[in-house]
Tab-separated table of C-alpha atoms in Angstrom:
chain	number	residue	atom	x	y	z
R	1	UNK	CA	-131.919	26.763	20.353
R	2	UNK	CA	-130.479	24.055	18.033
R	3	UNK	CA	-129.690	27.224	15.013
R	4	UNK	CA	-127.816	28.524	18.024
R	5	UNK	CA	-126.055	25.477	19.330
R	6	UNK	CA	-124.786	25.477	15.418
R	7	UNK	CA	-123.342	28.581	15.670
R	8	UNK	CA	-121.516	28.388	18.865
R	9	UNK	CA	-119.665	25.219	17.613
R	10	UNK	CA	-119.100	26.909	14.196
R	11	UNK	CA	-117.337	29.607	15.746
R	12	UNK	CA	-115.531	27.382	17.994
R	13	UNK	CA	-114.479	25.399	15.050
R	14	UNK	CA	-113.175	28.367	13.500
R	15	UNK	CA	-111.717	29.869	16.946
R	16	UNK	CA	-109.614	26.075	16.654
R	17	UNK	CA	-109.008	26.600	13.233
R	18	UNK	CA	-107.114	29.632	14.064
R	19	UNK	CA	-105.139	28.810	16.920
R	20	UNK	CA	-103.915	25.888	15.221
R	21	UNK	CA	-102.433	28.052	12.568
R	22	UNK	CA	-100.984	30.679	14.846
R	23	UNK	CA	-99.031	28.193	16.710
R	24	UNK	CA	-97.593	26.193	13.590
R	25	UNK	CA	-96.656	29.937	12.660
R	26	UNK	CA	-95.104	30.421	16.183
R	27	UNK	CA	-93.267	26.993	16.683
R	28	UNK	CA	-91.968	27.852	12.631
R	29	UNK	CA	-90.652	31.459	14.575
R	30	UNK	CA	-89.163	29.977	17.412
R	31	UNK	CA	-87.481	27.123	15.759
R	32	UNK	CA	-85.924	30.178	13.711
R	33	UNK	CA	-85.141	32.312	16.797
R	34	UNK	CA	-83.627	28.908	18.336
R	35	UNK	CA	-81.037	28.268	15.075
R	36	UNK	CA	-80.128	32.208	15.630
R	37	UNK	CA	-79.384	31.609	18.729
R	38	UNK	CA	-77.591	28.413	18.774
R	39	UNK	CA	-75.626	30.118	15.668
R	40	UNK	CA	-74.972	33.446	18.028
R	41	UNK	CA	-73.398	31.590	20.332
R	42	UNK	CA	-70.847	29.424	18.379
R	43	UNK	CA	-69.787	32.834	16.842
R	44	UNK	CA	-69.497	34.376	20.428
R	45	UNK	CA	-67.761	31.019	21.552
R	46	UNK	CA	-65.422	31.156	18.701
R	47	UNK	CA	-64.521	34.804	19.537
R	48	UNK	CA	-64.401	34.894	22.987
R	49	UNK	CA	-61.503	32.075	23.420
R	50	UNK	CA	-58.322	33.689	22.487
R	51	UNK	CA	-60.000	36.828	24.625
R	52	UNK	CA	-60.472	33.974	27.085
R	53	UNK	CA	-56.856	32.816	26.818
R	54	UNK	CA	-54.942	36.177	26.674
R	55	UNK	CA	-57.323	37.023	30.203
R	56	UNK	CA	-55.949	33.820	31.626
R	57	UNK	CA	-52.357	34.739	30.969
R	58	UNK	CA	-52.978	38.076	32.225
R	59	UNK	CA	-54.306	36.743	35.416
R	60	UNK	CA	-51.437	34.382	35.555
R	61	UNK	CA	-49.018	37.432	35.450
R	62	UNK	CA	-51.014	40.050	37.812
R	63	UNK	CA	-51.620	37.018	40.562
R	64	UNK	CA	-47.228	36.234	40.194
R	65	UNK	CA	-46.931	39.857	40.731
R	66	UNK	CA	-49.476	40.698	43.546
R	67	UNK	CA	-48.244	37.829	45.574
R	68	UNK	CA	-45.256	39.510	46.364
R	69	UNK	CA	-46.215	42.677	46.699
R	70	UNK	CA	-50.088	41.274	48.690
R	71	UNK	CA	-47.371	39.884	51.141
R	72	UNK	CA	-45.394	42.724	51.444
R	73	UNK	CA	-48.684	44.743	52.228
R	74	UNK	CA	-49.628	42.419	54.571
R	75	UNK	CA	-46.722	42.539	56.851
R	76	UNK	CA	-46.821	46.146	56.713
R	77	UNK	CA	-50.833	46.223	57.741
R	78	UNK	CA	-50.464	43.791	60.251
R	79	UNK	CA	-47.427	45.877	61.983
R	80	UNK	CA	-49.480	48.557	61.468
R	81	UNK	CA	-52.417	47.247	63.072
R	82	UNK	CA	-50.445	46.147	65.860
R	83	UNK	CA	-49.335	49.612	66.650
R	84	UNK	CA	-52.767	50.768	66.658
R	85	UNK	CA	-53.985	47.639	69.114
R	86	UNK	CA	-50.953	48.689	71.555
R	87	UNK	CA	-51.982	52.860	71.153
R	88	UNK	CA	-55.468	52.009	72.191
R	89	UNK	CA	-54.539	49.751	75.247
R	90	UNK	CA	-51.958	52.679	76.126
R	91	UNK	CA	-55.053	55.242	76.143
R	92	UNK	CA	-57.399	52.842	77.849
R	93	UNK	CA	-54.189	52.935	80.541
R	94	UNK	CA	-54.344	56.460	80.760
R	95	UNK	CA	-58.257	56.698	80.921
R	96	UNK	CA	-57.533	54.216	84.020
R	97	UNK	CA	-55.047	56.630	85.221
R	98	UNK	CA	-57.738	59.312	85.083
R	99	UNK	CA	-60.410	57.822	86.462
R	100	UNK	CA	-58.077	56.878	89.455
R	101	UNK	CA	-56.976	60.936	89.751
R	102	UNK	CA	-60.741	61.788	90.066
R	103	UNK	CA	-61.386	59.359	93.018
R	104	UNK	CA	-63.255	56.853	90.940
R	105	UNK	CA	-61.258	53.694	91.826
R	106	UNK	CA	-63.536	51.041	90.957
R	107	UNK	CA	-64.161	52.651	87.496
R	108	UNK	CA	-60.184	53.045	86.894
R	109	UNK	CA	-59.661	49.197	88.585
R	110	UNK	CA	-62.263	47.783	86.234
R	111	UNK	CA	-61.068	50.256	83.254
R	112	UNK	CA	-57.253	48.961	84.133
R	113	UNK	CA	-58.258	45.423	84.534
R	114	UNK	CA	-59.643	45.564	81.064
R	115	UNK	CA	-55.986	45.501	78.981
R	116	UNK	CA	-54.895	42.973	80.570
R	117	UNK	CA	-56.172	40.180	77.587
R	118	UNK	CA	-55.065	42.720	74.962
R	119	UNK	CA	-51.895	42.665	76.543
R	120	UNK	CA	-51.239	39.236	76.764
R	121	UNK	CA	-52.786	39.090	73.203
R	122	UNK	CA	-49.944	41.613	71.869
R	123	UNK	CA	-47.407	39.637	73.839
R	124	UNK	CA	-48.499	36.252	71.792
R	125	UNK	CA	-48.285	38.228	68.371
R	126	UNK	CA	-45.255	40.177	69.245
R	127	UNK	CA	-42.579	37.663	70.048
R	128	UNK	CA	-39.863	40.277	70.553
R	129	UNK	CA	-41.754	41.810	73.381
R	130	UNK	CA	-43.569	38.856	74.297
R	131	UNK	CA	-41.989	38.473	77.834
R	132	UNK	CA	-41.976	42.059	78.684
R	133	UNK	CA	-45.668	42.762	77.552
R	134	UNK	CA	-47.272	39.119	79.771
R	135	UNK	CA	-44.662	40.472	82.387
R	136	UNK	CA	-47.489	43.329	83.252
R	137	UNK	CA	-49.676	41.110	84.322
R	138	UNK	CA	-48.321	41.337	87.635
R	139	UNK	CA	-48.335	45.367	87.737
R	140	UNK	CA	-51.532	45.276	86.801
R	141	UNK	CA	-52.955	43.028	89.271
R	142	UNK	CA	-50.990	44.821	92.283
R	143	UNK	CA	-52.321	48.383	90.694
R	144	UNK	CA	-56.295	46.547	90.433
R	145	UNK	CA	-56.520	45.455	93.974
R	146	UNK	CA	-54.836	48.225	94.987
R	147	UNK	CA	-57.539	50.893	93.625
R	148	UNK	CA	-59.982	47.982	94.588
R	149	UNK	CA	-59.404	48.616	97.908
R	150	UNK	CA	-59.584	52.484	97.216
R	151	UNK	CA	-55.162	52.961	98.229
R	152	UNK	CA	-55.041	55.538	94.985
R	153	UNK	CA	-51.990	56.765	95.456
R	154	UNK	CA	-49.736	54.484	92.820
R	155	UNK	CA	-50.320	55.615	89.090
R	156	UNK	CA	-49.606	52.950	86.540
R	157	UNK	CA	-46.581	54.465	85.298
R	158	UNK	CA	-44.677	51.438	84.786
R	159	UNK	CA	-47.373	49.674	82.555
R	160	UNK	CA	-47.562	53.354	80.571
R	161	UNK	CA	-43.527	53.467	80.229
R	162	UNK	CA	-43.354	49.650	79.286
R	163	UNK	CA	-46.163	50.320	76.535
R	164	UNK	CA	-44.404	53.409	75.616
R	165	UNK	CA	-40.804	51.849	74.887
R	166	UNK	CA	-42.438	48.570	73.177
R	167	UNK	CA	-44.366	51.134	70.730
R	168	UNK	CA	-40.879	52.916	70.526
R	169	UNK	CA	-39.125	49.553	69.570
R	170	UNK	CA	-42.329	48.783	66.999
R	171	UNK	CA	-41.720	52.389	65.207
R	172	UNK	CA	-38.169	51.177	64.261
């Protein structure tokens, strides 16, 4: 047992033995690795800041230009947008005016009822139109408690012709 006790911490001893010299050889390879490094990246440094410079003058030259023109495009979307806000409360009229031709008058009061925030909405963006758009509020409640109380005999062709011209005036 003791021959064999010997041997176990003789090959320990050896097993030590190496793995001290492996890492001295490793720490030796990364403290290489870590001057390449540290040299690679002064050189890229040193490279990159006139690239660096000539970007930020480009950037300062694109961001002059496409404030203008990110204005421009803005005011154009957002008229754009407001067209499309005022087509779909004009079809949402219509669908009302539909429902009401079939004999579903709840349906079309609720469906009717429905553009009235839109409107007003539009009104507050559009400042033009502002008073004629808010000044269907009234229509529109006299044309919801009408169909309410199932009288479907008044189409909303005043809130339709209103929407109409203000899209008209819009398309100028």
């Amino acid at each position: 047992m003791n021959s064999l006790h010997h041997v176990l911490i003789s090959t320990l001893l050896v097993l030590q033995t190496y793995l001290v010299f492996q890492n001295q050889q490793l720490r030796t390879e990364m403290d290489g690795v870590k001057t390449l490094q540290r040299d690679s990246a002064s050189v890229l440094a040193e490279s990159l800041t006139p690239l660096s410079e000539k970007l930020e003058t480009i950037d300062a030259v694109t961001t002059k230009l496409g404030g203008a023109t990110d204005e421009e495009s803005n005011k154009k979307i957002s008229a754009l947008q407001q067209r499309l806000d005022l087509h779909g409360i004009l079809i949402t009229v219509n669908q009302a005016d539909q429902l009401r031709a079939e004999g579903k008058s709840g349906a079309a009061a609720d469906k009717l009822k429905s553009v009235k925030e839109p409107i007003w909405q539009a009104g507050d963006t559009l400042k033009e139109q502002k008073a004629r758009l808010q000044g269907l509020m009234q229509p529109i409640d006299t044309l919801v408690a009408a169909w309410q109380g199932n009288d479907t005999t008044t189409a909303p062709d005043t809130i339709r012709k209103e929407l109409e011209t203000v899209l008209g005036e819009l398309g100028k």
